[in-house]
Amino acid sequence: MPEIAPDITVRGAGIFGLSIAWVLTRRGARVQVVDPHGAGSGSSGGLVGALAPHVPENWNDKKAFQLDSLLMAEAFWTDVQAAGGGDPGYARTGRLQPIADDHGLALALARTKGARDLWQGHAVWEVIRAKEAGDFAPYSPSGYLIRDTLTARMHPRQACAALVAALQAKGVEVVPEAPDRGSVIWATGWRGLLEVSEQVGKSIGAGIKGQSAALAHDAGPVPQVFVDGLHIIPHANGTVAIGSTSEREFDTPDGLDGQCDDLIARAVAAMPVLAEASVVDRWAGVRPRARSRAPMLGAWPGRDGHFIANGGFKIGFGMAPKVAEVMADLVLDGNDGIPEGFRVEASM
């Protein structure tokens, strides 16, 4: 008699929930995705989409996990697009960062060896002369830039829509309400962190608001820029996304204010090529940050058959391919490959 596929409910249709649902579905599970607000309605519905690695030094589980996920991303998103036809806007176009002075130059050069050792030959971190970088590059006081080939970009809204289309092609819909069926994976964003905090009687995470903007400027398939604390991302749809703020205190989760205007002004100051570009979109939302500052993955303490996948914060899209695989391993096979720093208990 054939084995009956397990039933699994994924609550939350942001990047973690949709990615996990996709991997579970591909592995043969019968999945339902439940989100009263719809797919990509929370922090995953933003504009930026920087899949940027941590600095290649002081190696730890978080950086190793992120490296694996970034290297998985191209195949992951190619499969998603092939299944549903939606373009997630993914491309591994790299990143440029200005170097301020001689000290920064020495540090950047030292990190080239760290990248060779830690990135396993899959990408490079190098120092180039600023004049070699082309027109879409920031001013560098030292005359040099860091260029890495691991950084990628994607369009968050397109990526969520592509996952929805891929799931629909497999017969899985995102529904606003449904009773739990089988194991339950909670990928419910910052409000979910507050819910778990209330249950355990201590703060295990919170929401950090971010604002971002998109400008009408078709830069082509050039590297993104990280300068003055800003991600400046040329997307394939002819826009350049700029983000984002980090606001611990806020009155309205989706309210836009002068901080967004400041982002735009800083981006133009850093990249004068954007000076004449019109603003075509602005966004504000709240991103979930776990107390450990790493994604929070694993069993929900005291709730048998319930699991948590939360805390993507600013790196959720980059972490999503491996988060999905690790959660599928855990829920389907009982195979626990979650790093210690990512466990739910690490934030308690």
mmCIF file of N, CA and C in Angstrom, residues 161-208:
data_model
loop_
_atom_site.group_PDB
_atom_site.id
_atom_site.type_symbol
_atom_site.label_atom_id
_atom_site.label_comp_id
_atom_site.label_asym_id
_atom_site.label_seq_id
_atom_site.Cartn_x
_atom_site.Cartn_y
_atom_site.Cartn_z
ATOM 1 N N ALA A 161 5.515 36.591 -5.747
ATOM 2 C CA ALA A 161 4.547 36.236 -6.778
ATOM 3 C C ALA A 161 4.992 34.994 -7.541
ATOM 4 N N ALA A 162 6.294 34.860 -7.781
ATOM 5 C CA ALA A 162 6.801 33.682 -8.483
ATOM 6 C C ALA A 162 6.582 32.413 -7.657
ATOM 7 N N LEU A 163 6.777 32.503 -6.354
ATOM 8 C CA LEU A 163 6.528 31.349 -5.486
ATOM 9 C C LEU A 163 5.049 30.993 -5.455
ATOM 10 N N VAL A 164 4.182 31.995 -5.401
ATOM 11 C CA VAL A 164 2.743 31.733 -5.430
ATOM 12 C C VAL A 164 2.373 31.014 -6.724
ATOM 13 N N ALA A 165 2.924 31.480 -7.853
ATOM 14 C CA ALA A 165 2.627 30.852 -9.143
ATOM 15 C C ALA A 165 3.140 29.415 -9.189
ATOM 16 N N ALA A 166 4.332 29.175 -8.645
ATOM 17 C CA ALA A 166 4.879 27.819 -8.625
ATOM 18 C C ALA A 166 4.021 26.899 -7.763
ATOM 19 N N LEU A 167 3.577 27.392 -6.604
ATOM 20 C CA LEU A 167 2.708 26.595 -5.740
ATOM 21 C C LEU A 167 1.368 26.319 -6.416
ATOM 22 N N GLN A 168 0.813 27.318 -7.078
ATOM 23 C CA GLN A 168 -0.456 27.119 -7.780
ATOM 24 C C GLN A 168 -0.323 26.055 -8.862
ATOM 25 N N ALA A 169 0.827 26.027 -9.525
ATOM 26 C CA ALA A 169 1.053 25.019 -10.555
ATOM 27 C C ALA A 169 1.053 23.604 -9.974
ATOM 28 N N LYS A 170 1.327 23.509 -8.677
ATOM 29 C CA LYS A 170 1.299 22.225 -7.975
ATOM 30 C C LYS A 170 -0.012 22.017 -7.228
ATOM 31 N N GLY A 171 -0.962 22.935 -7.427
ATOM 32 C CA GLY A 171 -2.274 22.786 -6.797
ATOM 33 C C GLY A 171 -2.389 23.351 -5.409
ATOM 34 N N VAL A 172 -1.436 24.191 -5.003
ATOM 35 C CA VAL A 172 -1.440 24.775 -3.659
ATOM 36 C C VAL A 172 -1.812 26.252 -3.754
ATOM 37 N N GLU A 173 -2.837 26.650 -3.026
ATOM 38 C CA GLU A 173 -3.282 28.036 -3.003
ATOM 39 C C GLU A 173 -2.959 28.671 -1.647
ATOM 40 N N VAL A 174 -2.793 29.980 -1.650
ATOM 41 C CA VAL A 174 -2.696 30.746 -0.403
ATOM 42 C C VAL A 174 -4.107 31.177 -0.038
ATOM 43 N N VAL A 175 -4.575 30.736 1.132
ATOM 44 C CA VAL A 175 -5.948 31.024 1.539
ATOM 45 C C VAL A 175 -5.947 31.901 2.785
ATOM 46 N N PRO A 176 -7.005 32.713 2.964
ATOM 47 C CA PRO A 176 -7.024 33.619 4.118
ATOM 48 C C PRO A 176 -7.300 32.917 5.439
ATOM 49 N N GLU A 177 -8.085 31.855 5.419
ATOM 50 C CA GLU A 177 -8.427 31.147 6.653
ATOM 51 C C GLU A 177 -8.551 29.657 6.364
ATOM 52 N N ALA A 178 -8.146 28.845 7.320
ATOM 53 C CA ALA A 178 -8.320 27.396 7.221
ATOM 54 C C ALA A 178 -7.938 26.787 8.557
ATOM 55 N N PRO A 179 -8.583 25.701 8.962
ATOM 56 C CA PRO A 179 -8.177 25.026 10.189
ATOM 57 C C PRO A 179 -6.835 24.331 9.994
ATOM 58 N N ASP A 180 -6.119 24.148 11.091
ATOM 59 C CA ASP A 180 -4.846 23.437 11.020
ATOM 60 C C ASP A 180 -5.060 22.025 10.491
ATOM 61 N N ARG A 181 -4.109 21.594 9.680
ATOM 62 C CA ARG A 181 -4.136 20.246 9.142
ATOM 63 C C ARG A 181 -2.721 19.699 9.230
ATOM 64 N N GLY A 182 -2.539 18.670 10.047
ATOM 65 C CA GLY A 182 -1.222 18.085 10.207
ATOM 66 C C GLY A 182 -0.288 18.973 11.014
ATOM 67 N N SER A 183 1.000 18.816 10.780
ATOM 68 C CA SER A 183 1.991 19.674 11.435
ATOM 69 C C SER A 183 1.795 21.117 10.982
ATOM 70 N N VAL A 184 2.142 22.055 11.862
ATOM 71 C CA VAL A 184 1.925 23.473 11.565
ATOM 72 C C VAL A 184 3.250 24.221 11.678
ATOM 73 N N ILE A 185 3.586 24.949 10.630
ATOM 74 C CA ILE A 185 4.793 25.776 10.623
ATOM 75 C C ILE A 185 4.365 27.235 10.671
ATOM 76 N N TRP A 186 4.825 27.938 11.688
ATOM 77 C CA TRP A 186 4.458 29.331 11.902
ATOM 78 C C TRP A 186 5.562 30.240 11.364
ATOM 79 N N ALA A 187 5.251 30.892 10.248
ATOM 80 C CA ALA A 187 6.171 31.856 9.642
ATOM 81 C C ALA A 187 5.444 33.191 9.562
ATOM 82 N N THR A 188 5.097 33.700 10.721
ATOM 83 C CA THR A 188 4.123 34.785 10.831
ATOM 84 C C THR A 188 4.740 36.147 11.165
ATOM 85 N N GLY A 189 6.029 36.316 10.906
ATOM 86 C CA GLY A 189 6.631 37.636 10.979
ATOM 87 C C GLY A 189 6.701 38.226 12.379
ATOM 88 N N TRP A 190 6.773 39.548 12.430
ATOM 89 C CA TRP A 190 7.038 40.212 13.710
ATOM 90 C C TRP A 190 5.910 40.019 14.702
ATOM 91 N N ARG A 191 4.682 39.953 14.229
ATOM 92 C CA ARG A 191 3.577 39.711 15.157
ATOM 93 C C ARG A 191 3.649 38.299 15.727
ATOM 94 N N GLY A 192 4.170 37.368 14.942
ATOM 95 C CA GLY A 192 4.378 36.024 15.443
ATOM 96 C C GLY A 192 5.423 35.984 16.549
ATOM 97 N N LEU A 193 6.462 36.814 16.419
ATOM 98 C CA LEU A 193 7.461 36.887 17.490
ATOM 99 C C LEU A 193 6.825 37.401 18.781
ATOM 100 N N LEU A 194 5.935 38.365 18.655
ATOM 101 C CA LEU A 194 5.251 38.881 19.839
ATOM 102 C C LEU A 194 4.357 37.805 20.461
ATOM 103 N N GLU A 195 3.731 36.986 19.623
ATOM 104 C CA GLU A 195 2.866 35.919 20.135
ATOM 105 C C GLU A 195 3.668 34.896 20.929
ATOM 106 N N VAL A 196 4.808 34.489 20.387
ATOM 107 C CA VAL A 196 5.651 33.536 21.115
ATOM 108 C C VAL A 196 6.179 34.170 22.398
ATOM 109 N N SER A 197 6.550 35.437 22.329
ATOM 110 C CA SER A 197 7.033 36.140 23.524
ATOM 111 C C SER A 197 5.986 36.120 24.631
ATOM 112 N N GLU A 198 4.741 36.352 24.248
ATOM 113 C CA GLU A 198 3.661 36.365 25.234
ATOM 114 C C GLU A 198 3.476 34.976 25.853
ATOM 115 N N GLN A 199 3.600 33.949 25.034
ATOM 116 C CA GLN A 199 3.407 32.595 25.553
ATOM 117 C C GLN A 199 4.493 32.201 26.548
ATOM 118 N N VAL A 200 5.757 32.555 26.236
ATOM 119 C CA VAL A 200 6.856 32.113 27.095
ATOM 120 C C VAL A 200 7.168 33.109 28.203
ATOM 121 N N GLY A 201 6.539 34.277 28.175
ATOM 122 C CA GLY A 201 6.717 35.237 29.252
ATOM 123 C C GLY A 201 7.993 36.043 29.190
ATOM 124 N N LYS A 202 8.612 36.126 28.018
ATOM 125 C CA LYS A 202 9.805 36.956 27.855
ATOM 126 C C LYS A 202 9.927 37.332 26.387
ATOM 127 N N SER A 203 10.646 38.405 26.105
ATOM 128 C CA SER A 203 10.798 38.853 24.730
ATOM 129 C C SER A 203 11.806 37.978 24.002
ATOM 130 N N ILE A 204 11.351 37.350 22.927
ATOM 131 C CA ILE A 204 12.258 36.534 22.115
ATOM 132 C C ILE A 204 12.521 37.198 20.762
ATOM 133 N N GLY A 205 11.976 38.377 20.581
ATOM 134 C CA GLY A 205 12.190 39.092 19.333
ATOM 135 C C GLY A 205 11.223 40.255 19.223
ATOM 136 N N ALA A 206 11.406 41.051 18.182
ATOM 137 C CA ALA A 206 10.568 42.233 18.003
ATOM 138 C C ALA A 206 10.561 42.630 16.541
ATOM 139 N N GLY A 207 9.750 43.619 16.241
ATOM 140 C CA GLY A 207 9.689 44.143 14.892
ATOM 141 C C GLY A 207 10.533 45.396 14.759
ATOM 142 N N ILE A 208 11.272 45.486 13.671
ATOM 143 C CA ILE A 208 12.066 46.670 13.355
ATOM 144 C C ILE A 208 11.530 47.240 12.045
#
